[in-house]
Amino acid sequence: MFSKQEAQQLKKEFWTAFGKSFPRKWILYDTKVKDFSFKFNAESKKAEVSLDIEMRDEIYRDAYYNKIWSLEDILKDYIGDFHKEEFYTLENGKVISRIWVEKDGVSVLNKNTWQQIFEFFVEKMDGFERFYYEYEDFIKDV
């Protein structure tokens, strides 16, 4: 078991190691669509790569979600099987739409699984980005 400070230090080391191992500029928040972003997440029991649609205006959030959903089979070709939730509640109570892939059995707190997480991140985020760049004009046309 790790203290809170030890866990924070490990997480900091994890993200530093990831950045050094894969020095690439990811699209993440630079989609040119406000509140439409790609994210990496590493926890104590799993890792995730997600597309978060966070518009407060439910009509816009729904429109973007449905655009992505209309391309479901194509997205699957880029990232494999994924989870989706139109009304995903974050820990802070905010409701967003999320599409994500996850890898279980890995931990940001276990250095022995970091390489698996790094490879998962690169593969899945690369797939998300290639999908986005290919269908960007269609997605943005809301």
Coordinates of N, CA and C in Angstrom, one line a residue:
M1 N 0.8 -1.2 0.0 CA 0.0 0.0 0.0 C 0.9 1.2 0.0
F2 N 0.5 2.2 -0.7 CA 1.2 3.5 -0.9 C 0.6 4.6 -0.1
S3 N 1.4 5.5 0.5 CA 0.8 6.7 1.1 C 0.3 7.6 -0.1
K4 N -0.5 8.6 0.2 CA -1.0 9.5 -0.8 C 0.2 10.1 -1.5
Q5 N 1.2 10.6 -0.8 CA 2.3 11.2 -1.3 C 3.1 10.3 -2.2
E6 N 3.3 9.0 -1.8 CA 4.0 8.1 -2.6 C 3.3 7.8 -3.9
A7 N 2.0 7.7 -3.8 CA 1.2 7.4 -5.0 C 1.3 8.6 -6.0
Q8 N 1.2 9.8 -5.5 CA 1.4 11.0 -6.3 C 2.7 11.1 -7.0
Q9 N 3.8 10.7 -6.3 CA 5.1 10.7 -6.8 C 5.2 9.6 -8.0
L10 N 4.6 8.4 -7.7 CA 4.6 7.4 -8.8 C 3.9 7.9 -10.0
K11 N 2.8 8.5 -9.8 CA 2.0 9.0 -11.0 C 2.8 10.1 -11.7
K12 N 3.5 10.9 -11.0 CA 4.3 11.9 -11.7 C 5.4 11.2 -12.5
E13 N 6.1 10.2 -11.9 CA 7.1 9.5 -12.6 C 6.5 8.8 -13.8
F14 N 5.3 8.2 -13.7 CA 4.7 7.5 -14.8 C 4.5 8.5 -16.0
W15 N 3.9 9.6 -15.8 CA 3.6 10.6 -16.9 C 4.9 11.1 -17.5
T16 N 5.9 11.3 -16.6 CA 7.2 11.7 -17.2 C 7.8 10.6 -18.0
A17 N 7.8 9.4 -17.6 CA 8.3 8.3 -18.3 C 7.6 8.1 -19.6
F18 N 6.2 8.3 -19.6 CA 5.5 8.1 -20.8 C 5.9 9.2 -21.8
G19 N 6.0 10.4 -21.4 CA 6.4 11.5 -22.3 C 7.8 11.3 -22.9
K20 N 8.7 10.8 -22.1 CA 10.0 10.6 -22.6 C 10.1 9.4 -23.5
S21 N 9.3 8.3 -23.2 CA 9.3 7.1 -24.1 C 8.6 7.4 -25.4
F22 N 7.6 8.2 -25.4 CA 6.8 8.5 -26.6 C 6.6 10.0 -26.8
P23 N 7.7 10.7 -27.2 CA 7.7 12.1 -27.3 C 6.9 12.6 -28.6
R24 N 5.7 12.7 -28.4 CA 4.8 13.0 -29.6 C 3.8 14.0 -29.1
K25 N 3.4 14.9 -30.0 CA 2.3 15.9 -29.7 C 1.0 15.2 -30.1
W26 N 0.2 14.9 -29.0 CA -1.1 14.3 -29.2 C -2.1 15.4 -29.5
I27 N -3.2 15.1 -30.1 CA -4.3 16.1 -30.4 C -4.9 16.5 -29.1
L28 N -5.3 15.6 -28.2 CA -5.9 15.8 -26.9 C -7.0 16.9 -27.0
Y29 N -6.6 18.1 -26.5 CA -7.6 19.2 -26.4 C -7.6 20.1 -27.7
D30 N -6.7 19.8 -28.6 CA -6.6 20.7 -29.8 C -7.4 20.2 -30.9
T31 N -8.7 19.9 -30.7 CA -9.6 19.4 -31.7 C -10.3 20.5 -32.5
K32 N -10.1 21.7 -32.0 CA -10.8 22.9 -32.6 C -12.3 22.9 -32.4
V33 N -12.7 22.0 -31.4 CA -14.1 22.0 -31.0 C -14.1 22.2 -29.5
K34 N -14.7 23.2 -29.0 CA -14.7 23.5 -27.5 C -15.4 22.3 -26.8
D35 N -14.7 21.9 -25.7 CA -15.2 20.8 -24.9 C -15.4 19.5 -25.6
F36 N -14.5 19.2 -26.5 CA -14.5 17.9 -27.3 C -13.0 17.5 -27.3
S37 N -12.6 16.5 -26.4 CA -11.2 16.2 -26.3 C -10.9 14.8 -26.1
F38 N -9.7 14.4 -26.3 CA -9.2 13.1 -26.1 C -8.4 13.0 -24.9
K39 N -8.5 12.0 -24.1 CA -7.8 11.9 -22.8 C -7.2 10.6 -22.5
F40 N -6.0 10.6 -21.8 CA -5.4 9.4 -21.3 C -5.8 9.4 -19.8
N41 N -6.0 8.2 -19.3 CA -6.2 8.1 -17.8 C -5.6 6.8 -17.4
A42 N -4.8 6.8 -16.3 CA -4.2 5.7 -15.7 C -4.5 5.6 -14.3
E43 N -5.1 4.5 -13.8 CA -5.5 4.4 -12.4 C -4.8 3.2 -11.8
S44 N -5.3 2.8 -10.6 CA -4.6 1.7 -9.9 C -5.0 0.4 -10.4
K45 N -6.1 0.3 -11.2 CA -6.5 -1.0 -11.7 C -6.7 -1.1 -13.2
K46 N -6.6 0.0 -13.9 CA -6.8 0.0 -15.3 C -6.3 1.3 -15.9
A47 N -6.3 1.3 -17.3 CA -5.9 2.4 -18.1 C -7.0 2.7 -19.1
E48 N -7.2 3.9 -19.4 CA -8.2 4.3 -20.4 C -7.7 5.3 -21.4
V49 N -8.3 5.3 -22.6 CA -8.1 6.3 -23.6 C -9.6 6.7 -24.0
S50 N -9.9 8.0 -23.9 CA -11.3 8.3 -24.1 C -11.4 9.5 -25.0
L51 N -12.6 9.6 -25.6 CA -13.1 10.8 -26.2 C -14.2 11.4 -25.3
D52 N -14.0 12.5 -24.8 CA -15.0 13.2 -23.9 C -15.6 14.3 -24.5
I53 N -16.9 14.3 -24.6 CA -17.7 15.4 -25.1 C -18.4 16.0 -24.0
E54 N -17.9 17.2 -23.6 CA -18.3 17.9 -22.3 C -19.1 19.1 -22.4
M55 N -19.7 19.4 -23.6 CA -20.5 20.6 -23.7 C -21.6 20.6 -22.6
R56 N -21.8 21.8 -22.1 CA -22.9 22.0 -21.1 C -24.2 21.9 -21.8
D57 N -24.3 22.5 -23.0 CA -25.5 22.5 -23.8 C -25.8 21.1 -24.2
E58 N -26.8 20.5 -23.7 CA -27.1 19.1 -24.0 C -27.4 18.8 -25.5
I59 N -28.0 19.8 -26.2 CA -28.3 19.7 -27.6 C -27.0 19.5 -28.4
Y60 N -26.0 20.3 -28.1 CA -24.7 20.2 -28.8 C -24.0 18.9 -28.4
R61 N -24.0 18.6 -27.1 CA -23.3 17.4 -26.7 C -24.0 16.2 -27.4
D62 N -25.3 16.1 -27.4 CA -26.0 15.0 -28.1 C -25.7 15.0 -29.6
A63 N -25.6 16.1 -30.2 CA -25.3 16.2 -31.7 C -23.9 15.6 -32.0
Y64 N -22.9 16.0 -31.2 CA -21.6 15.5 -31.4 C -21.5 14.0 -31.1
Y65 N -22.2 13.6 -30.0 CA -22.2 12.2 -29.7 C -22.8 11.3 -30.8
N66 N -23.9 11.8 -31.3 CA -24.6 11.1 -32.4 C -23.8 11.1 -33.7
K67 N -23.0 12.1 -33.9 CA -22.1 12.1 -35.1 C -21.1 11.0 -35.0
I68 N -20.5 10.9 -33.8 CA -19.5 9.8 -33.6 C -20.2 8.4 -33.6
W69 N -21.4 8.4 -33.0 CA -22.1 7.1 -33.0 C -22.5 6.7 -34.4
S70 N -22.8 7.6 -35.3 CA -23.2 7.2 -36.6 C -22.0 6.6 -37.4
L71 N -20.8 6.8 -36.9 CA -19.6 6.2 -37.4 C -19.0 5.0 -36.6
E72 N -19.9 4.4 -35.8 CA -19.5 3.4 -34.9 C -18.6 2.3 -35.5
D73 N -19.1 1.7 -36.6 CA -18.4 0.6 -37.2 C -17.0 1.0 -37.7
I74 N -16.9 2.3 -38.2 CA -15.7 2.8 -38.7 C -14.7 3.0 -37.5
L75 N -15.2 3.6 -36.4 CA -14.4 3.8 -35.3 C -13.9 2.5 -34.7
K76 N -14.7 1.5 -34.8 CA -14.3 0.1 -34.3 C -13.1 -0.4 -35.1
D77 N -13.0 0.0 -36.4 CA -11.9 -0.4 -37.2 C -10.6 0.3 -36.8
Y78 N -10.7 1.5 -36.2 CA -9.5 2.2 -35.8 C -9.1 1.8 -34.4
I79 N -10.0 1.6 -33.4 CA -9.6 1.4 -32.0 C -10.1 0.0 -31.5
G80 N -10.8 -0.8 -32.2 CA -11.3 -2.0 -31.7 C -12.6 -1.8 -30.9
D81 N -13.0 -2.8 -30.1 CA -14.2 -2.7 -29.3 C -14.0 -1.5 -28.3
F82 N -15.1 -0.9 -28.1 CA -15.1 0.3 -27.1 C -16.4 0.3 -26.3
H83 N -16.3 1.1 -25.3 CA -17.5 1.4 -24.4 C -18.0 2.8 -24.8
K84 N -19.3 3.0 -24.6 CA -19.8 4.3 -24.9 C -20.9 4.6 -23.9
E85 N -21.1 5.8 -23.5 CA -22.1 6.2 -22.6 C -22.5 7.6 -22.9
E86 N -23.8 7.8 -23.3 CA -24.2 9.1 -23.7 C -24.3 10.1 -22.5
F87 N -24.7 9.5 -21.3 CA -24.8 10.3 -20.1 C -23.9 9.7 -19.0
Y88 N -22.6 10.0 -19.2 CA -21.6 9.5 -18.2 C -21.4 10.6 -17.2
T89 N -21.5 10.2 -15.9 CA -21.3 11.1 -14.8 C -19.9 11.0 -14.2
L90 N -19.2 12.1 -14.3 CA -17.9 12.2 -13.7 C -17.9 12.3 -12.2
E91 N -16.8 12.1 -11.5 CA -16.7 12.1 -10.1 C -17.3 13.4 -9.5
N92 N -17.1 14.5 -10.2 CA -17.5 15.8 -9.7 C -19.0 16.1 -10.0
G93 N -19.7 15.1 -10.6 CA -21.1 15.2 -10.8 C -21.5 15.7 -12.2
K94 N -20.5 16.2 -13.0 CA -20.8 16.7 -14.3 C -21.1 15.5 -15.2
V95 N -22.2 15.8 -16.1 CA -22.6 14.7 -17.0 C -22.0 15.1 -18.4
I96 N -21.3 14.1 -19.0 CA -20.7 14.3 -20.3 C -21.1 13.1 -21.1
S97 N -20.7 13.1 -22.4 CA -20.8 11.9 -23.2 C -19.4 11.4 -23.4
R98 N -19.2 10.0 -23.3 CA -17.8 9.5 -23.3 C -17.8 8.2 -24.2
I99 N -16.8 8.1 -25.0 CA -16.5 6.9 -25.7 C -15.1 6.5 -25.3
W100 N -14.9 5.3 -24.9 CA -13.5 4.9 -24.4 C -13.2 3.5 -24.6
V101 N -11.9 3.2 -24.5 CA -11.3 1.9 -24.5 C -10.5 1.8 -23.2
E102 N -10.5 0.5 -22.7 CA -9.8 0.4 -21.4 C -9.0 -0.9 -21.4
K103 N -8.0 -0.9 -20.6 CA -7.1 -2.1 -20.4 C -7.1 -2.4 -18.9
D104 N -7.6 -3.5 -18.5 CA -7.6 -3.9 -17.1 C -6.4 -4.7 -16.8
G105 N -6.1 -4.8 -15.5 CA -5.0 -5.6 -15.0 C -3.7 -4.8 -15.1
V106 N -3.7 -3.5 -15.2 CA -2.5 -2.7 -15.2 C -2.7 -1.6 -14.1
S107 N -1.6 -1.1 -13.7 CA -1.7 -0.1 -12.6 C -0.6 1.0 -12.8
V108 N -1.1 2.2 -12.6 CA -0.1 3.3 -12.7 C 0.8 3.2 -11.5
L109 N 0.4 2.5 -10.4 CA 1.3 2.3 -9.2 C 2.2 1.1 -9.3
N110 N 2.2 0.4 -10.4 CA 3.0 -0.8 -10.6 C 3.9 -0.6 -11.8
K111 N 5.2 -0.2 -11.6 CA 6.1 0.0 -12.7 C 6.2 -1.1 -13.7
N112 N 6.0 -2.3 -13.2 CA 6.1 -3.5 -14.1 C 5.0 -3.5 -15.2
T113 N 3.9 -2.7 -15.0 CA 2.9 -2.7 -16.0 C 2.9 -1.4 -16.8
W114 N 3.8 -0.5 -16.5 CA 3.9 0.8 -17.3 C 4.1 0.6 -18.7
Q115 N 5.0 -0.3 -19.2 CA 5.2 -0.5 -20.6 C 3.9 -0.9 -21.3
Q116 N 3.2 -1.8 -20.6 CA 1.9 -2.2 -21.2 C 0.9 -1.1 -21.4
I117 N 0.9 -0.2 -20.4 CA 0.0 1.0 -20.4 C 0.5 1.9 -21.6
F118 N 1.8 2.2 -21.6 CA 2.3 3.0 -22.7 C 1.9 2.6 -24.1
E119 N 2.1 1.3 -24.3 CA 1.8 0.7 -25.6 C 0.3 0.8 -25.9
F120 N -0.5 0.5 -24.9 CA -1.9 0.6 -25.0 C -2.3 2.1 -25.4
F121 N -1.8 3.0 -24.6 CA -2.0 4.4 -24.9 C -1.7 4.8 -26.3
V122 N -0.5 4.4 -26.8 CA -0.1 4.8 -28.1 C -0.9 4.2 -29.2
E123 N -1.2 2.9 -29.0 CA -2.1 2.2 -30.0 C -3.5 2.8 -30.1
K124 N -4.1 3.0 -29.0 CA -5.5 3.5 -29.0 C -5.6 5.0 -29.3
M125 N -4.7 5.8 -28.7 CA -4.8 7.2 -29.0 C -4.5 7.5 -30.5
D126 N -3.5 6.7 -31.0 CA -3.2 6.9 -32.5 C -4.5 6.5 -33.3
G127 N -5.2 5.5 -32.9 CA -6.4 5.1 -33.6 C -7.5 6.2 -33.5
F128 N -7.7 6.7 -32.3 CA -8.6 7.8 -32.1 C -8.3 9.0 -33.0
E129 N -7.0 9.3 -33.0 CA -6.5 10.5 -33.8 C -6.7 10.3 -35.3
R130 N -6.3 9.1 -35.8 CA -6.5 8.8 -37.2 C -7.9 8.9 -37.6
F131 N -8.8 8.3 -36.8 CA -10.2 8.4 -37.0 C -10.7 9.9 -37.1
Y132 N -10.3 10.6 -36.1 CA -10.7 12.0 -36.0 C -10.3 12.8 -37.2
Y133 N -9.0 12.7 -37.6 CA -8.5 13.4 -38.7 C -9.2 13.0 -40.0
E134 N -9.5 11.8 -40.2 CA -10.2 11.3 -41.4 C -11.6 11.8 -41.5
Y135 N -12.3 11.9 -40.3 CA -13.7 12.3 -40.3 C -14.0 13.7 -39.7
E136 N -13.0 14.4 -39.5 CA -13.0 15.7 -38.8 C -14.1 16.7 -39.4
D137 N -14.1 16.8 -40.7 CA -15.1 17.8 -41.3 C -16.5 17.3 -41.0
F138 N -16.8 16.0 -41.1 CA -18.1 15.5 -40.9 C -18.5 15.7 -39.4
I139 N -17.5 15.4 -38.5 CA -17.8 15.5 -37.1 C -18.1 17.0 -36.7
K140 N -17.3 17.9 -37.2 CA -17.4 19.3 -36.8 C -18.7 19.9 -37.4
D141 N -19.3 19.4 -38.4 CA -20.4 19.9 -39.1 C -21.7 19.7 -38.3
V142 N -21.8 20.4 -37.2 CA -23.0 20.2 -36.3 C -23.9 21.5 -36.4

